[in-house]
Tab-separated table of C-alpha atoms in Angstrom:
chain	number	residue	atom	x	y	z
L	1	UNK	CA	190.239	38.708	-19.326
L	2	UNK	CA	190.651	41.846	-20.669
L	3	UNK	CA	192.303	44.371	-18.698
L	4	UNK	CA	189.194	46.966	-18.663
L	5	UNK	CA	186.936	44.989	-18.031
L	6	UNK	CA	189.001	43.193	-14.672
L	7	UNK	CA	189.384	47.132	-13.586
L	8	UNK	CA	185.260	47.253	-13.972
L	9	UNK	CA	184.866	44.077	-12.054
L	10	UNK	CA	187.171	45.581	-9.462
L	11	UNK	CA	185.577	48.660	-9.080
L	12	UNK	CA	182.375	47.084	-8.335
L	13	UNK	CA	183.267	44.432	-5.598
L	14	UNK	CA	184.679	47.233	-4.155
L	15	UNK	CA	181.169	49.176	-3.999
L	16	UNK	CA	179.597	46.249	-2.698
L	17	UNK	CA	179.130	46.032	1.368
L	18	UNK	CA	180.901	42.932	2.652
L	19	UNK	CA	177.682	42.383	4.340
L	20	UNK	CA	176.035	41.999	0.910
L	21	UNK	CA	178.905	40.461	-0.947
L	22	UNK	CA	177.654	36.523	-0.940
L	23	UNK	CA	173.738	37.780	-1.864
L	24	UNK	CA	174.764	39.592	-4.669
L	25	UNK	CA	177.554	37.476	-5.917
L	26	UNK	CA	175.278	34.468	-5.520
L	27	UNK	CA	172.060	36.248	-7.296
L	28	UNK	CA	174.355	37.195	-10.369
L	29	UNK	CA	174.875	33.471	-10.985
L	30	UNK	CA	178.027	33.726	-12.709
L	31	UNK	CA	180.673	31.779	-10.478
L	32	UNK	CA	179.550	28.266	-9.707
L	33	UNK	CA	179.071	27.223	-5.938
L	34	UNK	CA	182.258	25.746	-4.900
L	35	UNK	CA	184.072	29.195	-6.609
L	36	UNK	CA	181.644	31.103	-3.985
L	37	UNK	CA	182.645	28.686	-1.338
L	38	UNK	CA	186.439	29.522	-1.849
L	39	UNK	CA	185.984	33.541	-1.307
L	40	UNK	CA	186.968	34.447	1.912
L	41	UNK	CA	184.906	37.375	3.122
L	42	UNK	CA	186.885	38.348	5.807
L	43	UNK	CA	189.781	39.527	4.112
L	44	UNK	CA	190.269	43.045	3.320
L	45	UNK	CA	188.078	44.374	0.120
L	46	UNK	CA	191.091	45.049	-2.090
L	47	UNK	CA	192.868	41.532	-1.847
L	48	UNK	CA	188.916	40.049	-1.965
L	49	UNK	CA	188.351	41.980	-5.317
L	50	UNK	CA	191.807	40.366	-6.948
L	51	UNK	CA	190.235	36.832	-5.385
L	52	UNK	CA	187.043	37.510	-7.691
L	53	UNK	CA	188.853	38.524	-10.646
L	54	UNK	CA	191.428	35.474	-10.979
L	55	UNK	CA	187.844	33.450	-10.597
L	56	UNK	CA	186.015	35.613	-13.488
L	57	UNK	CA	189.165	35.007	-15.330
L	58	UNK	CA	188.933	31.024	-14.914
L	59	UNK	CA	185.536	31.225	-16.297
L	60	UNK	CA	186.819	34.128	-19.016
L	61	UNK	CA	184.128	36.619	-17.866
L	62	UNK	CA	183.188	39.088	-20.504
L	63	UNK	CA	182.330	42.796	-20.393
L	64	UNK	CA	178.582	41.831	-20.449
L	65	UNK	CA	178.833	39.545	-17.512
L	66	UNK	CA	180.160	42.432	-15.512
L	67	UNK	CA	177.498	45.053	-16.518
L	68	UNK	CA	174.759	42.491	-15.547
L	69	UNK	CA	176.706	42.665	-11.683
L	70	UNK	CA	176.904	46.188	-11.710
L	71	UNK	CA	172.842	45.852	-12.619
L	72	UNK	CA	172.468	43.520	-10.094
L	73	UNK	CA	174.255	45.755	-7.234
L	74	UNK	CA	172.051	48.782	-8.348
L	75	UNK	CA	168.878	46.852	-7.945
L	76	UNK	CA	170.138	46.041	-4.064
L	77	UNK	CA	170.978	50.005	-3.438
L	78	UNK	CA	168.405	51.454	-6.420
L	79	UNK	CA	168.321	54.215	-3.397
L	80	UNK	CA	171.174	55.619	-4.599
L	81	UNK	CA	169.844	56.766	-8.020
L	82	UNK	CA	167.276	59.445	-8.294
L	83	UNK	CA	164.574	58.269	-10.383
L	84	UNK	CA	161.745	59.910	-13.007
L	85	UNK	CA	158.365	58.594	-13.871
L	86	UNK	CA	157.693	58.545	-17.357
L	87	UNK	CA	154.131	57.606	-18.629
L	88	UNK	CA	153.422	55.719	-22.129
L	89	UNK	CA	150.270	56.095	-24.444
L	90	UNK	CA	149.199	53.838	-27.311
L	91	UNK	CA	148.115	55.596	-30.835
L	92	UNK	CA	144.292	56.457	-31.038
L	93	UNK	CA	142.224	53.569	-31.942
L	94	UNK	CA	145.473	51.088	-31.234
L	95	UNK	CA	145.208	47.731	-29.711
L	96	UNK	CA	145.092	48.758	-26.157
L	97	UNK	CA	146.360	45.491	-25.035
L	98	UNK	CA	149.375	43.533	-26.271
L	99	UNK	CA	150.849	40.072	-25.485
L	100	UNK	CA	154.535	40.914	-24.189
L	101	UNK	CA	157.130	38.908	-25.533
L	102	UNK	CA	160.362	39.575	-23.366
L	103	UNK	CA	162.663	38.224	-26.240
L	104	UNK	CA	160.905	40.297	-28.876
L	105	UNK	CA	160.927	43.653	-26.302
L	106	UNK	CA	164.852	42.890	-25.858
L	107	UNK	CA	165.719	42.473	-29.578
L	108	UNK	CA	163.611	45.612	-30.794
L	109	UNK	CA	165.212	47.683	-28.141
L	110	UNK	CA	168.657	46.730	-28.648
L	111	UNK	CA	168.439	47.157	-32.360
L	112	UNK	CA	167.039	50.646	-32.082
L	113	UNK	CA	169.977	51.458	-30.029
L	114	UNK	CA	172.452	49.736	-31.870
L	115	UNK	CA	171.526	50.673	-35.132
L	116	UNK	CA	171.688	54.619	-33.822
L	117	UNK	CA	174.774	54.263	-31.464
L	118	UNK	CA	177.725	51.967	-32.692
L	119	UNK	CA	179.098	51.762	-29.199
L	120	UNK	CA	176.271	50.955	-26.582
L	121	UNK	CA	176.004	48.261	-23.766
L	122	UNK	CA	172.927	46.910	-23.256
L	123	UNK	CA	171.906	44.603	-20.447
L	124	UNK	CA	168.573	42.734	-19.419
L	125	UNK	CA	166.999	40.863	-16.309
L	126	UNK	CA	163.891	40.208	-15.022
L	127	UNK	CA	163.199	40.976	-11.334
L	128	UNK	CA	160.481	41.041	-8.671
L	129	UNK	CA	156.758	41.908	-9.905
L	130	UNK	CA	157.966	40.971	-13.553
L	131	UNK	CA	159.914	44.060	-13.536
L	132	UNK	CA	161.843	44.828	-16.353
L	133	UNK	CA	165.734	45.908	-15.304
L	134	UNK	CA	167.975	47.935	-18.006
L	135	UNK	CA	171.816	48.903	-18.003
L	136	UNK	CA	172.905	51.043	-20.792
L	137	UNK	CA	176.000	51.883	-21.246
L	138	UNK	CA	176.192	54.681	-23.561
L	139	UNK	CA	179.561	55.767	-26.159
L	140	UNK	CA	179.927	57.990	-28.940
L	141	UNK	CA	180.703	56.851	-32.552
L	142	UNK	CA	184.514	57.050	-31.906
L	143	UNK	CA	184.620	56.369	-27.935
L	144	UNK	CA	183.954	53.423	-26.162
L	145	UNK	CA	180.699	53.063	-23.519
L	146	UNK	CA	181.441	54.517	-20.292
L	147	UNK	CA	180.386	51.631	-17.995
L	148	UNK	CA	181.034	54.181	-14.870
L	149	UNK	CA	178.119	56.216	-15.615
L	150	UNK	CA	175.246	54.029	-17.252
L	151	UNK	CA	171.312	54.470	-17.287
L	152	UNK	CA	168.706	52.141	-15.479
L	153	UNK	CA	165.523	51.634	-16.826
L	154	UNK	CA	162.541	49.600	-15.179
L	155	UNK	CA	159.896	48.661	-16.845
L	156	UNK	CA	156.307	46.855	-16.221
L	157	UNK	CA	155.532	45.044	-19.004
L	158	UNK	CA	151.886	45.727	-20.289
L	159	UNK	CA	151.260	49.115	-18.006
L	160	UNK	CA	152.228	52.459	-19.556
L	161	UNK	CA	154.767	53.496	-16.878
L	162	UNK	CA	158.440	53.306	-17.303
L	163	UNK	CA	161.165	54.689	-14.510
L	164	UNK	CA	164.623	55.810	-15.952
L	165	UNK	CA	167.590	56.707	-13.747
L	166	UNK	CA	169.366	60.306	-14.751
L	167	UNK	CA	171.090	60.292	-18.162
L	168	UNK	CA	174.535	62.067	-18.060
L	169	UNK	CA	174.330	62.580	-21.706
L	170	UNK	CA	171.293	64.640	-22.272
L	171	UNK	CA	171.388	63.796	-26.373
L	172	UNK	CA	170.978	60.063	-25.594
L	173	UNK	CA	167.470	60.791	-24.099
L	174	UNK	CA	165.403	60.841	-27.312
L	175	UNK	CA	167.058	58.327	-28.612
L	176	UNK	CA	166.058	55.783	-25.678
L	177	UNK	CA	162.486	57.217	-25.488
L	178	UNK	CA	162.019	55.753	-28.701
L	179	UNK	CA	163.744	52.743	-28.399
L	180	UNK	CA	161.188	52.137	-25.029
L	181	UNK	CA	158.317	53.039	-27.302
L	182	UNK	CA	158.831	50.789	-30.199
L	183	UNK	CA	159.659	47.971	-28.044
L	184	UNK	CA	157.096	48.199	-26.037
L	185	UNK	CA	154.402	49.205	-28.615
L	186	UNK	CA	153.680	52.800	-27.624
L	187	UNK	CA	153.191	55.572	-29.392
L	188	UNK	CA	153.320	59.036	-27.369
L	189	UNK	CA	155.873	59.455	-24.156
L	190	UNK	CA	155.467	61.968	-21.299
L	191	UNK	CA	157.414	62.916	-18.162
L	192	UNK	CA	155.457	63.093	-15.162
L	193	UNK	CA	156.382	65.463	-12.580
L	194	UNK	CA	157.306	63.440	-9.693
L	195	UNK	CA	161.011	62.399	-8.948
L	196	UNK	CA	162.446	60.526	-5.889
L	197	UNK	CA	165.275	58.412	-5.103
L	198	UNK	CA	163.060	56.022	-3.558
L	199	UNK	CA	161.957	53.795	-6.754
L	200	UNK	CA	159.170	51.663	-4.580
L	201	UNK	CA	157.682	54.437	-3.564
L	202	UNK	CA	157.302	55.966	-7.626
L	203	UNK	CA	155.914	52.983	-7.888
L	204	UNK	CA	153.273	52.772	-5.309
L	205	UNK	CA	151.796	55.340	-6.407
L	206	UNK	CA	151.535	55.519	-10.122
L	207	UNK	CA	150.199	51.875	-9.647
L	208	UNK	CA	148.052	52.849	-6.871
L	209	UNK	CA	149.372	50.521	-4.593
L	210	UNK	CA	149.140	52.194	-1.617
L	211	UNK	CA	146.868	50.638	1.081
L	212	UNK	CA	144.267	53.237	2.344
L	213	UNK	CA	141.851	51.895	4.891
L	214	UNK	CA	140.006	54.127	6.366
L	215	UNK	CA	138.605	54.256	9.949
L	216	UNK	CA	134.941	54.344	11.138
L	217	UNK	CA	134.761	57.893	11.787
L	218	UNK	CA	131.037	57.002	13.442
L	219	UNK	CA	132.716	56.251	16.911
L	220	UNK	CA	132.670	57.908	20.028
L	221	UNK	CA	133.717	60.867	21.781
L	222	UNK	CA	136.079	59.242	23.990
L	223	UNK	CA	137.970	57.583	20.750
L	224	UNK	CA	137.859	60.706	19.079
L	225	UNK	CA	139.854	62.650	21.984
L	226	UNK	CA	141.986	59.232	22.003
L	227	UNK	CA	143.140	59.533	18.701
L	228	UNK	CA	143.768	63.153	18.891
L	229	UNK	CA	145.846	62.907	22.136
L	230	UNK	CA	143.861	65.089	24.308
L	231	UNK	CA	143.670	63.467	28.241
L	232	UNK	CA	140.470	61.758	28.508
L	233	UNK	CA	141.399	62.319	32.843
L	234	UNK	CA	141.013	65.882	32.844
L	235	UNK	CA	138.090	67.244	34.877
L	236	UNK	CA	135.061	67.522	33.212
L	237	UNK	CA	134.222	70.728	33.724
L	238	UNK	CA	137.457	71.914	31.699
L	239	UNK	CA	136.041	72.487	27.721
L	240	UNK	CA	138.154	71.988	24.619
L	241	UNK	CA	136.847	74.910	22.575
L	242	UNK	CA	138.905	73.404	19.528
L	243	UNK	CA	138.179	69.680	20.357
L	244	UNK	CA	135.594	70.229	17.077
L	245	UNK	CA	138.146	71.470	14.614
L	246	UNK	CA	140.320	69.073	15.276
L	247	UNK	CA	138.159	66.293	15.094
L	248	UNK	CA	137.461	67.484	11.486
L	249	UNK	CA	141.102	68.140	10.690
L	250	UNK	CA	142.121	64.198	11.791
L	251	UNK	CA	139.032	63.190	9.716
L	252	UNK	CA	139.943	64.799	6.672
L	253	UNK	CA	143.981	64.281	7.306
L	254	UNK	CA	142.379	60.496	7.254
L	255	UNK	CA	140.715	60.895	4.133
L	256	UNK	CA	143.195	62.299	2.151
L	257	UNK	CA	145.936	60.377	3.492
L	258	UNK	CA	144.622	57.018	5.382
L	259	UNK	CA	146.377	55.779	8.257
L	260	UNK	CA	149.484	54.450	6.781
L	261	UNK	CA	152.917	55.690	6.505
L	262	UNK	CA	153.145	57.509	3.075
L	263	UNK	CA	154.867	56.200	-0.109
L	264	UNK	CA	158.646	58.381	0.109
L	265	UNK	CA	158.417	61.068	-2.607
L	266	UNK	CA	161.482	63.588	-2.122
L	267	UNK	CA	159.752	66.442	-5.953
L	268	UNK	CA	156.891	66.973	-7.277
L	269	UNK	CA	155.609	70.118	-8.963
L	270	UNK	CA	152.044	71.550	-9.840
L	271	UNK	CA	151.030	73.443	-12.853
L	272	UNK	CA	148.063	75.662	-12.843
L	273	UNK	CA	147.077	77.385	-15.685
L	274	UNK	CA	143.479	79.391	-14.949
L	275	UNK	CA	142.120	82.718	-15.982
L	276	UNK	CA	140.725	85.888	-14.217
L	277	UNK	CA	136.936	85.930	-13.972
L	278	UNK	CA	134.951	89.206	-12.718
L	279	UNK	CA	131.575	90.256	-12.345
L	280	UNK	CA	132.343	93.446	-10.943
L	281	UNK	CA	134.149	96.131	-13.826
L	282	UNK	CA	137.203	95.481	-15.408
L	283	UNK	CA	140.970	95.741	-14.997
L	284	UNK	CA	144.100	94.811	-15.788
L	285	UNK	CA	143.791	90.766	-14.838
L	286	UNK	CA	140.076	91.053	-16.394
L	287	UNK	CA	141.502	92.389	-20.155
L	288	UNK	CA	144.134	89.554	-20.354
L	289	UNK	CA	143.434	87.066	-22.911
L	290	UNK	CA	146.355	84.681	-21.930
L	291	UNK	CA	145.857	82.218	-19.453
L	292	UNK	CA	147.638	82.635	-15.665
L	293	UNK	CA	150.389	79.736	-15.479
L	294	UNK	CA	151.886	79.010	-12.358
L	295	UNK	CA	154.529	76.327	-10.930
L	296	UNK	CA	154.843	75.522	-7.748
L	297	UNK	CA	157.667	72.998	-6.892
L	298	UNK	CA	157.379	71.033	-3.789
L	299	UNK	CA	160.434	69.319	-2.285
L	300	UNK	CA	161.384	67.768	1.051
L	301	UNK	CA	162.883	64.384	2.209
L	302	UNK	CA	159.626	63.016	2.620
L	303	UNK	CA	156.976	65.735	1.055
L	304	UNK	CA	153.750	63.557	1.377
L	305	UNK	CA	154.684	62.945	5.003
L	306	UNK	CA	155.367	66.575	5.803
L	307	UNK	CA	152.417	67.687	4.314
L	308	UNK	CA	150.502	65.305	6.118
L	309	UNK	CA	151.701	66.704	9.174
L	310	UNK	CA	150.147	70.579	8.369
L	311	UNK	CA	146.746	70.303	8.914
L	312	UNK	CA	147.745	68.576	12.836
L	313	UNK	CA	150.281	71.623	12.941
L	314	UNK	CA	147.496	73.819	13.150
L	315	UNK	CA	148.942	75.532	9.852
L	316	UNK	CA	145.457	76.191	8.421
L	317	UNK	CA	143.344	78.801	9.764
L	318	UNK	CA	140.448	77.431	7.924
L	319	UNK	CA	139.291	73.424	6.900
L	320	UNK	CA	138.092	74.834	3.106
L	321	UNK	CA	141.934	75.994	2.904
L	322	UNK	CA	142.875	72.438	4.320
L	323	UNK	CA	141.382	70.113	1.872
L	324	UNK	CA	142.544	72.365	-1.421
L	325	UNK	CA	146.164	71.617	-0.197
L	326	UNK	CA	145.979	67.806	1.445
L	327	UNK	CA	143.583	66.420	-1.293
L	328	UNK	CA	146.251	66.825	-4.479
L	329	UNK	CA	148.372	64.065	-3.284
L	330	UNK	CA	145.155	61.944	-3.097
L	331	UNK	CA	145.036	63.310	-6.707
L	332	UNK	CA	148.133	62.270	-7.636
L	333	UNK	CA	147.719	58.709	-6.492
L	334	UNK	CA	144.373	58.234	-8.420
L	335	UNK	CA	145.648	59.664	-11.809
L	336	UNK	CA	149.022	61.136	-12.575
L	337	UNK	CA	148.875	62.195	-16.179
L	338	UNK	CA	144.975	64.264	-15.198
L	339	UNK	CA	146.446	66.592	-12.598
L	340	UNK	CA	150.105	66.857	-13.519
């Protein structure tokens, strides 16, 4: 075995938590059950990794054996990538749907790659939901791919949404953009503006997959104050002047929200672009003819969560105010590519 590719090998069993070590070993498939038998797990991570390699070597592992292991360990901790949401679009008046043929997807894309990039390592495998996983390992016409800093794509064959892991090499980026379109018969190729580390999450909700079942709000009193946490024991004669409003706050927080912990979305950003209208005499915002653009980024370790959590805050002086700001992420679960 080549001596790069047993220092790639190494550097991966060495990333891998011993806890993890048989899972991932044995969902690679590559070293047959008695070979996994032999591994002692208890030894210390260096001597284990020399223990794997003199096994890959047995078996005369290649360099593409080892990028599909480094694909499988980034499927176990995808966590640790931070992930954009790209959306598809076929060409007006196209077939809007195609049967998928993985072997054809995998050829096209490989041969738009290839045929543009000499050096490039490219690595398949089908996962949960029919996802489609991709490694590439990107070089230069006189270098060698760096297998130390690849780029994951998954894929859901027959929807127009495609999540790619950050590209170190920025001039790479149109070049897999097309190779995703062509291979997967799409014509047009736009970045939505939502980013997180937590890949499920991306996925809930661009595939709307997030369960929202909401309560009977035609209950009584005594639930009401329940669910808001006031003390149903107090004496009677003691009034809740803003028992009302926050009945109506928990309702709508419900609406927009449901009951459920939220999908994990760390950015997202909102573009407005609107113009000044005036019945009453002119001025300066009145005489432009250019539109008002504005950008507000959002960002937090869980933002649908903390927003969420504004309207109970008693942030909002006003419901009207309220449901402009909790009903975009409602929005954004319904239909990406409308709002954003």
């Amino acid at each position: 075995m080549d001596e790069n590719v047993a220092e790639f090998l190494r550097r991966i069993i060495l990333k891998i938590p011993l806890c993890e070590m048989k899972t991932i070993l044995e969902a690679w498939d590559f070293l047959s059950e008695d070979q996994l038998q032999s591994i002692n797990l208890k030894q210390r991570k260096e001597f284990l990794a020399q223990e794997v390699i003199l096994l890959c070597e047995d078996k005369c592992a290649s360099l593409d054996d080892m990028a599909l292991l480094d694909l499988m360990y980034t499927q176990f901790h995808r966590h640790q990538k931070l992930w954009n949401v790209f959306q598809m679009s076929k060409e007006p008046g196209g077939n809007d749907v195609d049967l998928f043929d993985m072997e054809q997807f995998q050829s096209s894309f490989k041969r738009i790659l290839q045929r543009a990039l000499k050096n490039v390592t490219v690595s398949f495998r089908v996962y949960e939901k029919n996802s489609v996983w991709i490694r590439v390992a990107w070089g230069t016409q006189y270098s060698q791919p760096n297998q130390y800093k690849p780029t994951f794509v998954v894929y859901y064959p027959q929807t127009p949404y495609v999540f790619i892991s950050s590209c170190y090499l920025k001039s790479t980026v149109p070049l897999l953009h097309q190779a995703l379109k062509v291979a997967s018969k799409h014509h047009q190729m736009a970045q939505l503006d939502l980013r997180s580390r937590h890949l499920d999450s991306l996925t809930a909700i661009v595939f709307n997959e997030y369960d929202q079942t909401f309560e009977n709000y035609n209950s009584t009193a005594s639930w009401r104050e329940g669910s808001l946490g006031l003390k149903t024991d107090l004496d009677s004669k003691i009034i809740h002047e803003n028992t009302e409003e926050k009945v109506r706050i928990h309702r709508a927080t419900q609406e927009a929200f449901g009951a459920y912990p939220q999908p994990q979305l760390e950015f997202a950003q909102y573009k407005l672009e609107t113009k000044f209208k005036s019945d009453v005499g002119g001025g300066i915002l009145a005489d432009r003819k250019e539109p008002l653009r504005c950008l507000v980024k959002f960002s937090s370790p869980h933002l649908l969560e903390a927003l969420k959590s504004l309207a109970p805050a008693g942030k909002w002086s006003a419901m009207s105010q309220a449901r402009q700001i909790i009903q975009w992420p409602l929005l954004l679960r319904r239909g990406l590519s409308g709002y954003l």
